[in-house]
Amino acid sequence: MTSAPRPLVAGNWKMNGTLAGAAELASGLAKLADAQSSSPCDILVCTPAHVLVPVFDLIRGTSISLGAQDCHVEASGAHTGDLSAEMLQDVGCSYVIVGHSERRTNHGETDSQVCEKAVAARRAGLIPVVCVGETEAQRDAGEALAIVGRQLADSLPDGTTASNTVVAYEPVWAIGTGRTPTSEEIADVHDAMRSQIGERFGADSEQLRLLYGGSVNPGNAQEIMSITNVDGGLVGGASLKAETFWPIVEAFG
Ligand code: 13P
């Protein structure tokens, strides 16, 4: 039996924060990371684009990695307002979230576009955090496993390995609502994702990190991390303050 993957706790700051606020949060997290004798899990902050550079300067040399929240599929060109994976890599990112449900909903991103973004991320040497998750109506209709299965099949590119990809299961109805699935519901989805990934990508994918996201907080992190096949968390609201993000890091470590 292989050991469980090293956990990853990722903060998704979404569209929040001023330069000053981001600097305060990043330096607070850097201090906490420096105070650890060894880091119990991998730690990632995915900031809005305008603070990637100053945040990188503050966390550089600590155990915290930098990520972005989206990327364009092309490396450069006439794409006003977009950032390429290469640009993100250039300013210190090592990860990028792709296919977050807010982008799927607000920008109509499809599974095949998400897949292309994951390919672009890899091309630039970034690890894509590929997000999937069902809506409340889909869960109520008993379709959660089918929806997540289809998203996973169509959003993960060929050549996916444990070291070049992270997957995040984020039920849309649990994001920012304070509601979470039961441990059994999370386990059902994560077990199904693990099997599906294993069938397609082989034994190496046992080490591919499967994160849970959606209303993770210091109060429920311990229980969520104890679920089999949950290898970390993707945290929104609770990642905006060191006092709420750090206990989650410690729970997963
Ligand atoms: P919340 O933790 O605020 O529910 O957000 C989850 C999320 O969307 C992280 O990507």
Short mmCIF file of C-alpha atoms and ligand atoms in Angstrom, two decimals:
data_model
loop_
_atom_site.label_atom_id
_atom_site.label_comp_id
_atom_site.label_asym_id
_atom_site.label_seq_id
_atom_site.Cartn_x
_atom_site.Cartn_y
_atom_site.Cartn_z
CA MET A 1 0.00 0.00 0.00
CA THR A 2 1.38 3.42 -0.95
CA SER A 3 1.46 6.29 1.53
CA ALA A 4 -1.02 9.15 1.26
CA PRO A 5 0.13 12.17 -0.75
CA ARG A 6 1.63 15.12 1.11
CA PRO A 7 -1.33 17.42 1.86
CA LEU A 8 -1.72 20.78 0.14
CA VAL A 9 -3.63 23.64 1.74
CA ALA A 10 -4.39 26.37 -0.76
CA GLY A 11 -5.95 29.76 -0.14
CA ASN A 12 -7.97 31.29 -2.97
CA TRP A 13 -8.17 34.99 -2.19
CA LYS A 14 -10.52 35.53 -5.15
CA MET A 15 -11.15 39.23 -6.01
CA ASN A 16 -10.26 40.57 -2.58
CA GLY A 17 -7.63 42.80 -1.11
CA THR A 18 -5.75 46.02 -1.52
CA LEU A 19 -2.01 46.20 -1.88
CA ALA A 20 -1.70 47.08 1.80
CA GLY A 21 -4.10 44.36 2.95
CA ALA A 22 -2.41 41.70 0.82
CA ALA A 23 1.01 42.68 2.14
CA GLU A 24 -0.20 42.46 5.72
CA LEU A 25 -1.73 39.01 5.15
CA ALA A 26 1.28 37.69 3.24
CA SER A 27 3.78 38.90 5.82
CA GLY A 28 1.65 37.44 8.63
CA LEU A 29 1.60 34.07 6.87
CA ALA A 30 5.32 34.26 6.09
CA LYS A 31 6.04 34.82 9.78
CA LEU A 32 3.93 31.82 10.78
CA ALA A 33 5.61 29.66 8.14
CA ASP A 34 9.07 30.76 9.30
CA ALA A 35 8.20 29.84 12.88
CA GLN A 36 7.48 26.22 11.90
CA SER A 37 10.41 23.86 12.37
CA SER A 38 9.20 21.74 9.47
CA SER A 39 6.22 22.34 7.28
CA PRO A 40 3.51 19.72 7.80
CA CYS A 41 1.97 20.22 4.39
CA ASP A 42 2.45 22.23 1.23
CA ILE A 43 0.96 25.71 1.50
CA LEU A 44 -0.23 27.86 -1.40
CA VAL A 45 -1.79 31.29 -1.73
CA CYS A 46 -3.60 32.15 -4.98
CA THR A 47 -3.82 35.91 -5.01
CA PRO A 48 -5.47 38.38 -7.38
CA ALA A 49 -3.13 39.38 -10.20
CA HIS A 50 -2.39 42.90 -8.96
CA VAL A 51 -0.64 41.64 -5.84
CA LEU A 52 1.22 38.61 -7.20
CA VAL A 53 4.56 40.44 -7.32
CA PRO A 54 4.53 42.02 -3.83
CA VAL A 55 3.16 38.85 -2.26
CA PHE A 56 5.88 36.79 -3.93
CA ASP A 57 8.51 39.10 -2.48
CA LEU A 58 7.07 38.56 1.00
CA ILE A 59 6.73 34.75 0.88
CA ARG A 60 9.86 33.99 -1.14
CA GLY A 61 12.13 31.65 0.84
CA THR A 62 9.32 30.39 3.07
CA SER A 63 7.38 27.13 2.65
CA ILE A 64 4.50 29.05 1.03
CA SER A 65 4.06 28.90 -2.75
CA LEU A 66 2.38 31.43 -5.01
CA GLY A 67 -0.48 30.74 -7.40
CA ALA A 68 -2.82 32.64 -9.69
CA GLN A 69 -6.54 32.16 -10.21
CA ASP A 70 -6.76 31.75 -13.99
CA CYS A 71 -4.64 31.84 -17.13
CA HIS A 72 -5.09 32.23 -20.88
CA VAL A 73 -4.37 29.28 -23.14
CA GLU A 74 -1.92 31.18 -25.38
CA ALA A 75 1.60 32.18 -24.31
CA SER A 76 1.26 35.76 -25.61
CA GLY A 77 -0.63 37.81 -28.16
CA ALA A 78 -3.63 40.06 -28.73
CA HIS A 79 -5.74 39.05 -25.74
CA THR A 80 -6.60 42.26 -23.93
CA GLY A 81 -6.99 41.84 -20.21
CA ASP A 82 -5.64 38.29 -20.05
CA LEU A 83 -2.51 36.86 -18.49
CA SER A 84 -0.67 33.83 -19.84
CA ALA A 85 0.69 30.99 -17.78
CA GLU A 86 4.18 32.06 -18.89
CA MET A 87 3.59 35.54 -17.43
CA LEU A 88 2.41 34.03 -14.16
CA GLN A 89 5.48 31.81 -14.02
CA ASP A 90 7.63 34.87 -14.73
CA VAL A 91 6.38 36.67 -11.61
CA GLY A 92 6.89 33.75 -9.23
CA CYS A 93 3.81 31.53 -9.55
CA SER A 94 4.19 27.79 -9.36
CA TYR A 95 0.47 26.95 -9.45
CA VAL A 96 -2.64 28.30 -11.19
CA ILE A 97 -6.28 27.52 -10.47
CA VAL A 98 -8.19 26.58 -13.64
CA GLY A 99 -11.91 25.94 -14.06
CA HIS A 100 -13.04 27.39 -10.76
CA SER A 101 -16.85 27.28 -10.70
CA GLU A 102 -16.97 31.09 -10.53
CA ARG A 103 -15.15 31.21 -13.87
CA ARG A 104 -17.26 28.42 -15.30
CA THR A 105 -20.41 30.36 -14.27
CA ASN A 106 -19.35 33.99 -14.76
CA HIS A 107 -17.27 33.47 -17.91
CA GLY A 108 -18.95 30.42 -19.42
CA GLU A 109 -15.77 28.34 -19.28
CA THR A 110 -16.28 24.83 -20.60
CA ASP A 111 -14.49 21.63 -19.68
CA SER A 112 -12.54 21.69 -22.93
CA GLN A 113 -11.35 25.26 -22.27
CA VAL A 114 -10.37 24.26 -18.75
CA CYS A 115 -8.43 21.34 -20.24
CA GLU A 116 -6.60 23.71 -22.61
CA LYS A 117 -5.74 25.98 -19.69
CA ALA A 118 -4.34 23.02 -17.77
CA VAL A 119 -2.17 22.21 -20.80
CA ALA A 120 -1.04 25.86 -20.97
CA ALA A 121 -0.17 25.82 -17.27
CA ARG A 122 1.99 22.74 -17.73
CA ARG A 123 3.68 24.21 -20.79
CA ALA A 124 4.80 27.11 -18.59
CA GLY A 125 5.94 24.82 -15.78
CA LEU A 126 2.99 25.62 -13.52
CA ILE A 127 0.85 23.06 -11.71
CA PRO A 128 -2.84 23.55 -12.58
CA VAL A 129 -5.36 23.16 -9.75
CA VAL A 130 -8.26 21.82 -11.81
CA CYS A 131 -11.63 22.50 -10.16
CA VAL A 132 -14.78 20.43 -10.55
CA GLY A 133 -18.08 20.30 -8.65
CA GLU A 134 -21.82 19.93 -9.02
CA THR A 135 -24.55 22.52 -8.47
CA GLU A 136 -27.20 22.08 -5.82
CA ALA A 137 -29.82 21.13 -8.43
CA GLN A 138 -27.50 18.48 -9.83
CA ARG A 139 -26.89 17.03 -6.37
CA ASP A 140 -30.59 17.06 -5.57
CA ALA A 141 -31.21 15.19 -8.82
CA GLY A 142 -28.73 12.51 -7.74
CA GLU A 143 -26.29 13.51 -10.47
CA ALA A 144 -23.28 14.65 -8.41
CA LEU A 145 -21.04 11.69 -9.22
CA ALA A 146 -21.96 11.73 -12.91
CA ILE A 147 -21.34 15.48 -13.23
CA VAL A 148 -18.01 15.41 -11.43
CA GLY A 149 -16.99 12.33 -13.43
CA ARG A 150 -17.73 14.05 -16.72
CA GLN A 151 -15.98 17.29 -15.68
CA LEU A 152 -12.94 15.31 -14.60
CA ALA A 153 -12.84 13.28 -17.82
CA ASP A 154 -13.07 16.37 -20.01
CA SER A 155 -11.01 18.84 -17.95
CA LEU A 156 -7.90 16.73 -17.25
CA PRO A 157 -5.47 16.58 -20.17
CA ASP A 158 -3.65 13.45 -21.29
CA GLY A 159 -0.36 13.08 -19.50
CA THR A 160 -1.76 14.05 -16.11
CA THR A 161 0.50 12.88 -13.28
CA ALA A 162 0.68 13.29 -9.53
CA SER A 163 3.44 15.86 -9.86
CA ASN A 164 2.00 17.99 -12.66
CA THR A 165 -1.64 18.36 -11.54
CA VAL A 166 -3.86 18.95 -8.50
CA VAL A 167 -7.63 18.40 -8.55
CA ALA A 168 -10.09 20.28 -6.32
CA TYR A 169 -13.64 19.09 -5.70
CA GLU A 170 -15.73 22.14 -4.88
CA PRO A 171 -19.49 21.59 -4.77
CA VAL A 172 -20.89 24.87 -6.09
CA TRP A 173 -23.56 24.99 -3.38
CA ALA A 174 -20.95 24.76 -0.62
CA ILE A 175 -18.87 27.72 -1.83
CA GLY A 176 -19.26 30.75 0.41
CA THR A 177 -22.46 29.41 1.95
CA GLY A 178 -21.25 27.95 5.24
CA ARG A 179 -22.78 24.62 4.15
CA THR A 180 -20.64 21.55 3.54
CA PRO A 181 -21.45 18.06 2.33
CA THR A 182 -21.39 15.30 4.93
CA SER A 183 -18.14 13.39 5.33
CA GLU A 184 -19.79 10.45 3.53
CA GLU A 185 -20.76 12.66 0.60
CA ILE A 186 -17.23 14.03 0.32
CA ALA A 187 -15.79 10.52 0.60
CA ASP A 188 -18.09 9.20 -2.14
CA VAL A 189 -16.95 11.88 -4.60
CA HIS A 190 -13.26 11.65 -3.68
CA ASP A 191 -13.26 7.83 -3.88
CA ALA A 192 -14.90 8.02 -7.29
CA MET A 193 -12.39 10.63 -8.49
CA ARG A 194 -9.47 8.51 -7.25
CA SER A 195 -10.75 5.43 -9.10
CA GLN A 196 -11.45 7.34 -12.30
CA ILE A 197 -8.03 9.01 -12.29
CA GLY A 198 -6.34 5.69 -11.50
CA GLU A 199 -8.08 3.93 -14.39
CA ARG A 200 -7.04 6.60 -16.85
CA PHE A 201 -3.60 7.62 -15.64
CA GLY A 202 -2.33 4.53 -13.83
CA ALA A 203 -0.66 3.80 -10.52
CA ASP A 204 1.31 7.06 -10.31
CA SER A 205 -1.93 8.98 -9.95
CA GLU A 206 -2.49 7.51 -6.47
CA GLN A 207 -0.28 10.36 -5.30
CA LEU A 208 -2.24 13.05 -7.18
CA ARG A 209 -3.61 15.48 -4.62
CA LEU A 210 -7.41 15.67 -4.41
CA LEU A 211 -8.43 18.80 -2.50
CA TYR A 212 -11.84 19.52 -1.02
CA GLY A 213 -13.13 23.10 -1.21
CA GLY A 214 -16.33 24.81 -0.07
CA SER A 215 -16.80 26.48 3.32
CA VAL A 216 -13.67 24.95 4.85
CA ASN A 217 -12.99 26.71 8.18
CA PRO A 218 -10.94 26.12 11.32
CA GLY A 219 -13.91 24.32 12.87
CA ASN A 220 -14.41 21.66 10.19
CA ALA A 221 -10.90 21.28 8.74
CA GLN A 222 -9.87 18.45 11.06
CA GLU A 223 -12.89 16.33 10.15
CA ILE A 224 -12.53 17.02 6.42
CA MET A 225 -8.83 16.19 6.41
CA SER A 226 -9.50 12.84 8.06
CA ILE A 227 -11.61 11.66 5.11
CA THR A 228 -9.84 9.10 2.92
CA ASN A 229 -8.70 10.49 -0.41
CA VAL A 230 -8.94 14.09 0.80
CA ASP A 231 -5.38 15.36 0.41
CA GLY A 232 -5.88 18.98 1.34
CA GLY A 233 -8.19 21.92 1.04
CA LEU A 234 -8.94 24.84 -1.26
CA VAL A 235 -10.03 27.62 1.04
CA GLY A 236 -11.84 30.81 0.08
CA GLY A 237 -13.20 33.13 2.76
CA ALA A 238 -11.19 31.65 5.62
CA SER A 239 -7.94 32.21 3.69
CA LEU A 240 -8.31 35.98 3.89
CA LYS A 241 -7.07 36.19 7.48
CA ALA A 242 -3.98 34.54 8.93
CA GLU A 243 -5.99 33.75 12.11
CA THR A 244 -8.44 31.60 10.18
CA PHE A 245 -6.14 30.22 7.45
CA TRP A 246 -3.32 29.04 9.68
CA PRO A 247 -5.42 26.71 11.89
CA ILE A 248 -6.58 25.05 8.65
CA VAL A 249 -2.97 24.60 7.55
CA GLU A 250 -2.23 23.03 10.94
CA ALA A 251 -5.28 20.76 10.75
CA PHE A 252 -4.13 19.33 7.42
CA GLY A 253 -0.51 19.03 8.42
P1 13P B 1 -15.20 29.36 0.50
O1 13P B 1 -14.13 28.69 1.32
O2 13P B 1 -15.35 30.82 0.76
O3 13P B 1 -16.49 28.58 0.54
O4 13P B 1 -14.69 29.28 -1.04
C1 13P B 1 -14.29 28.06 -1.55
C2 13P B 1 -13.69 28.31 -2.87
O5 13P B 1 -14.35 28.62 -3.83
C3 13P B 1 -12.22 28.18 -2.97
O6 13P B 1 -11.80 28.15 -4.30
#
